[in-house]
Coordinates of C-alpha atoms in Angstrom, one line a residue:
X1 CA 27.5 -20.2 -72.4
X2 CA 27.4 -16.5 -71.3
X3 CA 30.5 -14.4 -71.9
X4 CA 32.7 -13.8 -69.0
X5 CA 32.9 -10.1 -68.2
X6 CA 35.3 -7.8 -66.5
X7 CA 34.9 -4.0 -66.1
X8 CA 31.6 -4.3 -67.8
X9 CA 32.9 -5.7 -71.1
X10 CA 33.3 -9.1 -72.5
X11 CA 36.7 -10.6 -72.1
X12 CA 36.4 -12.9 -75.1
X13 CA 35.3 -10.4 -77.7
X14 CA 38.7 -10.7 -79.3
X15 CA 38.3 -13.8 -81.5
X16 CA 41.9 -15.0 -81.5
X17 CA 44.6 -15.5 -78.9
X18 CA 47.3 -12.8 -78.8
X19 CA 50.3 -13.5 -81.0
X20 CA 53.9 -12.6 -80.1
X21 CA 54.8 -9.1 -81.2
X22 CA 58.0 -7.9 -82.7
X23 CA 58.9 -4.1 -82.5
X24 CA 61.6 -2.4 -84.4
X25 CA 62.9 1.2 -83.6
X26 CA 64.0 3.5 -84.8
X27 CA 63.1 3.1 -88.4
X28 CA 64.3 6.2 -90.2
X29 CA 62.2 7.7 -93.0
X30 CA 63.1 10.3 -95.5
X31 CA 61.8 13.8 -94.5
X32 CA 63.2 16.5 -96.7
X33 CA 62.6 20.0 -95.4
X34 CA 61.6 18.8 -91.9
X35 CA 65.0 19.6 -90.4
X36 CA 65.0 16.3 -88.4
X37 CA 64.9 12.7 -89.5
X38 CA 61.5 11.1 -89.1
X39 CA 61.9 8.2 -86.7
X40 CA 59.1 5.6 -86.3
X41 CA 58.5 2.5 -84.3
X42 CA 56.9 -0.5 -86.0
X43 CA 55.1 -3.2 -84.1
X44 CA 53.7 -6.3 -85.8
X45 CA 52.4 -9.8 -84.9
X46 CA 54.8 -12.6 -85.8
X47 CA 52.0 -14.5 -87.4
X48 CA 49.2 -13.7 -89.9
X49 CA 48.9 -12.3 -93.4
X50 CA 47.0 -9.4 -95.0
X51 CA 47.6 -7.4 -91.9
X52 CA 46.0 -3.9 -91.7
X53 CA 48.1 -0.9 -90.8
X54 CA 47.4 1.7 -88.1
X55 CA 49.3 5.0 -87.9
X56 CA 49.4 6.1 -84.2
X57 CA 50.1 9.7 -83.4
X58 CA 51.3 10.6 -79.9
X59 CA 50.2 13.4 -77.6
X60 CA 52.2 16.5 -76.9
X61 CA 55.7 15.7 -75.7
X62 CA 55.6 12.0 -76.1
X63 CA 57.4 9.8 -78.7
X64 CA 57.5 6.5 -80.5
X65 CA 58.1 4.9 -77.2
X66 CA 54.7 5.8 -75.8
X67 CA 51.3 4.2 -75.9
X68 CA 52.5 0.6 -75.3
X69 CA 49.1 -0.5 -73.9
X70 CA 47.5 0.3 -77.2
X71 CA 50.2 -0.4 -79.7
X72 CA 51.2 -3.8 -78.2
X73 CA 47.6 -4.9 -77.8
X74 CA 46.6 -3.9 -81.4
X75 CA 49.7 -5.6 -82.8
X76 CA 49.2 -8.8 -80.8
X77 CA 45.7 -9.0 -82.3
X78 CA 46.6 -8.6 -86.0
X79 CA 47.4 -5.0 -86.7
X80 CA 50.7 -3.4 -87.8
X81 CA 51.2 -0.2 -85.7
X82 CA 53.5 2.6 -87.0
X83 CA 54.3 5.3 -84.4
X84 CA 56.3 8.4 -85.5
X85 CA 58.1 10.7 -83.1
X86 CA 56.8 14.2 -83.9
X87 CA 58.8 17.4 -83.5
X88 CA 57.1 18.4 -80.3
X89 CA 58.5 15.3 -78.6
X90 CA 60.6 15.9 -75.5
X91 CA 63.1 13.5 -77.1
X92 CA 63.6 16.0 -80.0
X93 CA 64.1 19.0 -77.7
X94 CA 63.0 21.7 -80.1
X95 CA 63.6 25.2 -78.8
X96 CA 60.4 27.2 -78.2
X97 CA 61.7 29.9 -80.6
X98 CA 62.4 27.4 -83.4
X99 CA 60.9 28.7 -86.6
X100 CA 59.1 25.4 -87.2
X101 CA 57.2 25.6 -83.9
X102 CA 54.1 27.5 -85.3
X103 CA 53.8 24.9 -88.1
X104 CA 54.3 21.7 -86.0
X105 CA 50.6 20.9 -86.2
X106 CA 50.9 20.6 -90.0
X107 CA 54.3 18.9 -89.9
X108 CA 52.7 16.3 -87.7
X109 CA 50.2 15.5 -90.4
X110 CA 53.0 15.3 -92.9
X111 CA 54.8 12.9 -90.6
X112 CA 51.9 10.4 -90.9
X113 CA 51.6 10.9 -94.6
X114 CA 55.4 10.3 -95.0
X115 CA 55.0 7.0 -93.0
X116 CA 52.3 5.9 -95.3
X117 CA 54.2 7.0 -98.4
X118 CA 57.2 4.9 -97.2
X119 CA 55.4 1.7 -96.2
X120 CA 58.0 -0.2 -98.3
X121 CA 60.7 1.0 -95.9
X122 CA 58.5 0.3 -92.9
X123 CA 57.8 -3.2 -94.0
X124 CA 61.4 -4.0 -94.9
X125 CA 62.6 -2.9 -91.5
X126 CA 60.8 -5.7 -89.6
X127 CA 62.2 -9.2 -90.0
X128 CA 59.5 -11.5 -91.4
X129 CA 57.0 -8.8 -92.2
X130 CA 57.7 -8.7 -96.0
X131 CA 54.6 -9.4 -98.1
X132 CA 52.2 -9.5 -95.1
X133 CA 50.7 -6.0 -95.2
X134 CA 47.3 -5.2 -96.5
X135 CA 47.8 -1.7 -97.9
X136 CA 44.1 -1.4 -98.7
X137 CA 43.3 -1.4 -95.0
X138 CA 44.8 1.6 -93.3
X139 CA 43.6 3.5 -90.3
X140 CA 44.9 6.4 -88.3
X141 CA 44.7 6.9 -84.5
X142 CA 45.9 9.6 -82.1
X143 CA 45.6 10.9 -78.5
X144 CA 45.1 14.5 -77.6
X145 CA 47.4 16.6 -79.9
X146 CA 47.8 13.4 -81.9
X147 CA 44.0 13.1 -82.2
X148 CA 43.9 16.5 -84.0
X149 CA 46.7 15.2 -86.2
X150 CA 44.8 12.1 -87.0
X151 CA 41.6 14.1 -87.5
X152 CA 43.2 16.1 -90.2
X153 CA 43.8 13.0 -92.3
X154 CA 40.1 12.1 -91.8
X155 CA 38.9 15.4 -93.3
X156 CA 38.9 17.8 -90.3
X157 CA 40.0 21.3 -91.3
X158 CA 41.3 24.3 -89.3
X159 CA 39.3 27.6 -89.6
X160 CA 41.1 30.8 -90.1
X161 CA 40.4 33.9 -87.9
X162 CA 37.6 34.9 -90.4
X163 CA 36.0 31.5 -90.1
X164 CA 37.0 30.2 -93.5
X165 CA 38.1 26.5 -93.6
X166 CA 41.8 25.9 -94.3
X167 CA 43.4 23.3 -96.6
X168 CA 42.0 19.9 -97.0
X169 CA 44.6 17.6 -95.5
X170 CA 42.6 14.4 -95.8
X171 CA 44.1 11.3 -97.3
X172 CA 41.9 8.8 -99.4
X173 CA 44.2 5.9 -98.3
X174 CA 42.8 6.2 -94.7
X175 CA 39.7 4.1 -94.3
X176 CA 39.0 4.8 -90.6
X177 CA 40.2 6.6 -87.5
X178 CA 40.2 6.5 -83.7
X179 CA 40.3 9.8 -82.0
X180 CA 41.3 9.6 -78.3
X181 CA 40.6 12.7 -76.2
X182 CA 40.4 14.9 -79.3
X183 CA 40.0 18.7 -78.8
X184 CA 36.5 20.1 -79.5
X185 CA 35.3 23.3 -81.0
X186 CA 37.4 26.5 -81.0
X187 CA 36.4 30.1 -80.8
X188 CA 34.5 31.0 -77.6
X189 CA 34.8 27.4 -76.3
X190 CA 38.6 27.8 -75.8
X191 CA 40.1 29.1 -72.6
X192 CA 42.0 32.5 -73.0
X193 CA 45.3 30.6 -72.8
X194 CA 44.4 28.2 -75.6
X195 CA 43.0 31.0 -77.8
X196 CA 46.2 33.0 -77.4
X197 CA 48.7 30.2 -77.9
X198 CA 47.0 27.6 -80.1
X199 CA 45.4 29.3 -83.1
X200 CA 45.2 25.9 -84.9
X201 CA 42.7 24.7 -82.3
X202 CA 39.8 26.0 -84.3
X203 CA 38.5 22.9 -86.1
X204 CA 35.8 22.4 -88.6
X205 CA 34.4 18.9 -88.1
X206 CA 31.7 19.2 -90.8
X207 CA 34.2 18.0 -93.4
X208 CA 35.4 15.0 -91.4
X209 CA 33.6 12.4 -93.4
X210 CA 35.8 9.3 -92.9
X211 CA 34.4 6.8 -90.4
X212 CA 35.8 7.2 -86.9
X213 CA 35.5 6.2 -83.3
X214 CA 35.7 9.1 -80.9
X215 CA 36.7 8.3 -77.3
X216 CA 36.1 10.8 -74.5
X217 CA 36.4 10.6 -70.7
X218 CA 33.5 12.1 -68.7
X219 CA 35.9 13.5 -66.1
X220 CA 38.3 15.0 -68.6
X221 CA 38.1 18.7 -67.6
X222 CA 40.7 20.4 -69.8
X223 CA 42.3 23.8 -69.1
X224 CA 42.1 24.4 -72.8
X225 CA 38.3 24.8 -72.8
X226 CA 35.7 26.6 -70.7
X227 CA 33.1 23.9 -71.4
X228 CA 34.2 20.9 -69.4
X229 CA 34.4 17.2 -70.3
X230 CA 31.6 17.3 -72.9
X231 CA 33.9 19.5 -75.1
X232 CA 35.7 16.3 -76.1
X233 CA 32.6 14.8 -77.6
X234 CA 32.4 17.6 -80.3
X235 CA 34.3 15.5 -82.9
X236 CA 31.4 13.0 -82.7
X237 CA 28.5 15.4 -82.5
X238 CA 29.7 18.0 -85.0
X239 CA 30.9 15.6 -87.7
X240 CA 28.9 13.7 -90.2
X241 CA 28.4 9.9 -89.9
X242 CA 29.3 7.2 -89.8
X243 CA 30.8 7.9 -86.4
X244 CA 30.7 6.2 -83.0
X245 CA 31.4 7.6 -79.5
X246 CA 32.8 5.7 -76.6
X247 CA 32.3 7.6 -73.3
X248 CA 34.5 6.3 -70.5
X249 CA 32.9 6.7 -67.1
X250 CA 35.5 8.3 -64.7
X251 CA 38.0 8.7 -67.5
X252 CA 40.3 11.7 -67.4
X253 CA 42.7 12.8 -70.2
X254 CA 44.8 9.6 -70.0
X255 CA 41.7 7.5 -70.4
X256 CA 42.7 4.9 -67.8
X257 CA 46.4 4.8 -68.7
X258 CA 46.9 4.6 -72.5
X259 CA 50.2 6.5 -72.5
X260 CA 51.9 3.6 -70.7
X261 CA 51.9 1.6 -67.5
X262 CA 52.7 3.7 -64.4
X263 CA 53.4 6.7 -66.4
X264 CA 53.8 9.9 -64.4
X265 CA 51.3 12.0 -66.3
X266 CA 48.5 9.4 -65.9
X267 CA 46.1 10.7 -63.3
X268 CA 43.3 8.2 -63.8
X269 CA 45.1 4.8 -64.0
X270 CA 42.5 2.1 -64.0
X271 CA 43.2 -1.4 -65.4
X272 CA 39.5 -2.1 -66.1
X273 CA 39.0 1.1 -68.0
X274 CA 42.1 0.5 -70.0
X275 CA 41.1 -3.0 -70.8
X276 CA 37.7 -1.7 -72.0
X277 CA 39.4 0.9 -74.2
X278 CA 41.8 -1.8 -75.7
X279 CA 38.9 -4.1 -76.6
X280 CA 36.6 -1.4 -78.0
X281 CA 39.2 0.2 -80.1
X282 CA 40.4 -3.1 -81.5
X283 CA 36.9 -4.2 -82.2
X284 CA 36.1 -0.9 -84.0
X285 CA 39.2 -1.0 -86.1
X286 CA 38.5 -4.6 -87.2
X287 CA 34.9 -3.5 -88.0
X288 CA 35.8 -0.3 -89.8
X289 CA 38.6 -1.9 -91.9
X290 CA 36.4 -4.7 -93.0
X291 CA 38.3 -7.4 -91.1
X292 CA 35.2 -8.6 -89.2
X293 CA 32.1 -7.3 -87.4
X294 CA 31.7 -10.0 -84.7
X295 CA 33.9 -8.3 -82.1
X296 CA 32.3 -4.9 -82.6
X297 CA 28.8 -6.4 -82.2
X298 CA 29.8 -8.4 -79.1
X299 CA 31.5 -5.5 -77.3
X300 CA 28.5 -3.2 -77.9
X301 CA 26.1 -5.8 -76.7
X302 CA 28.2 -6.5 -73.6
X303 CA 28.3 -2.9 -72.6
X304 CA 24.6 -2.5 -73.1
X305 CA 23.8 -5.5 -71.0
X306 CA 26.3 -4.9 -68.2
X307 CA 24.9 -4.1 -64.7
X308 CA 28.0 -1.9 -64.0
X309 CA 29.5 -0.7 -67.3
X310 CA 32.6 1.4 -67.4
X311 CA 31.5 3.1 -70.6
X312 CA 28.8 3.7 -73.2
X313 CA 28.9 3.4 -77.0
X314 CA 26.6 5.3 -79.3
X315 CA 26.7 5.5 -83.0
X316 CA 25.2 7.5 -85.9

């Protein structure tokens, strides 16, 4: 029987029915020297054992309350999702002249590492989750600013003004990543505004060796770059394999609405595009974490065979 399709992707690539999800927030983690408590949201299925963990880093200004369309979907299909609130969140209200501001990009990376270091606390905070985590299967994901944060844990470095790579912030506990609308190369590719205000936006992808899925919208024309939407494909093209790239046709920076349903900053709300993104990212995470390859094979085949796909997947 042929697979039913919607938006150019199979609807039944997810092998199991969604489970009920329980979310707990805020879970407070120790963060000495940060100046603020680290608050995270934990979402987990109510059933299943040996559950992989995904750290999900939000975009600029968001919080642990964002990205429900991804966090809820992943959790319903067998992943435990941990979402920190970073210092740039509007809910924190950090003053622009706060001395921590220039270092927020690094503090963000530390936030994810702290969450991983304190998985015992994370696990204990969710009723019924005890003993059900698979700590050998951990991935990191992020959108926009959060994608740069996630990329650092995958091996991406920041070049200094002389072009020398900065510290290696990668973490060997991370087995895979999903980078959603991640910024591309720095230097001459940045707009004057970005070059002046965001010196950390000068990535070196050649050291980003951990497997990852890069997601880019072909209509995501950012004011941070002079190159246009293809700038967001740099993390795929400039990094070593194994990597995959999902290009969403018609996708802008919100990639169909990943930040939430009917969220004000979403300019390209599209249920079909969002459904495609949900299924592809879940299938990739299951594949990259060694849970199973069937969904990843099915979703790639469905897109390749569709008469009107909403996206394209390529791999290296």
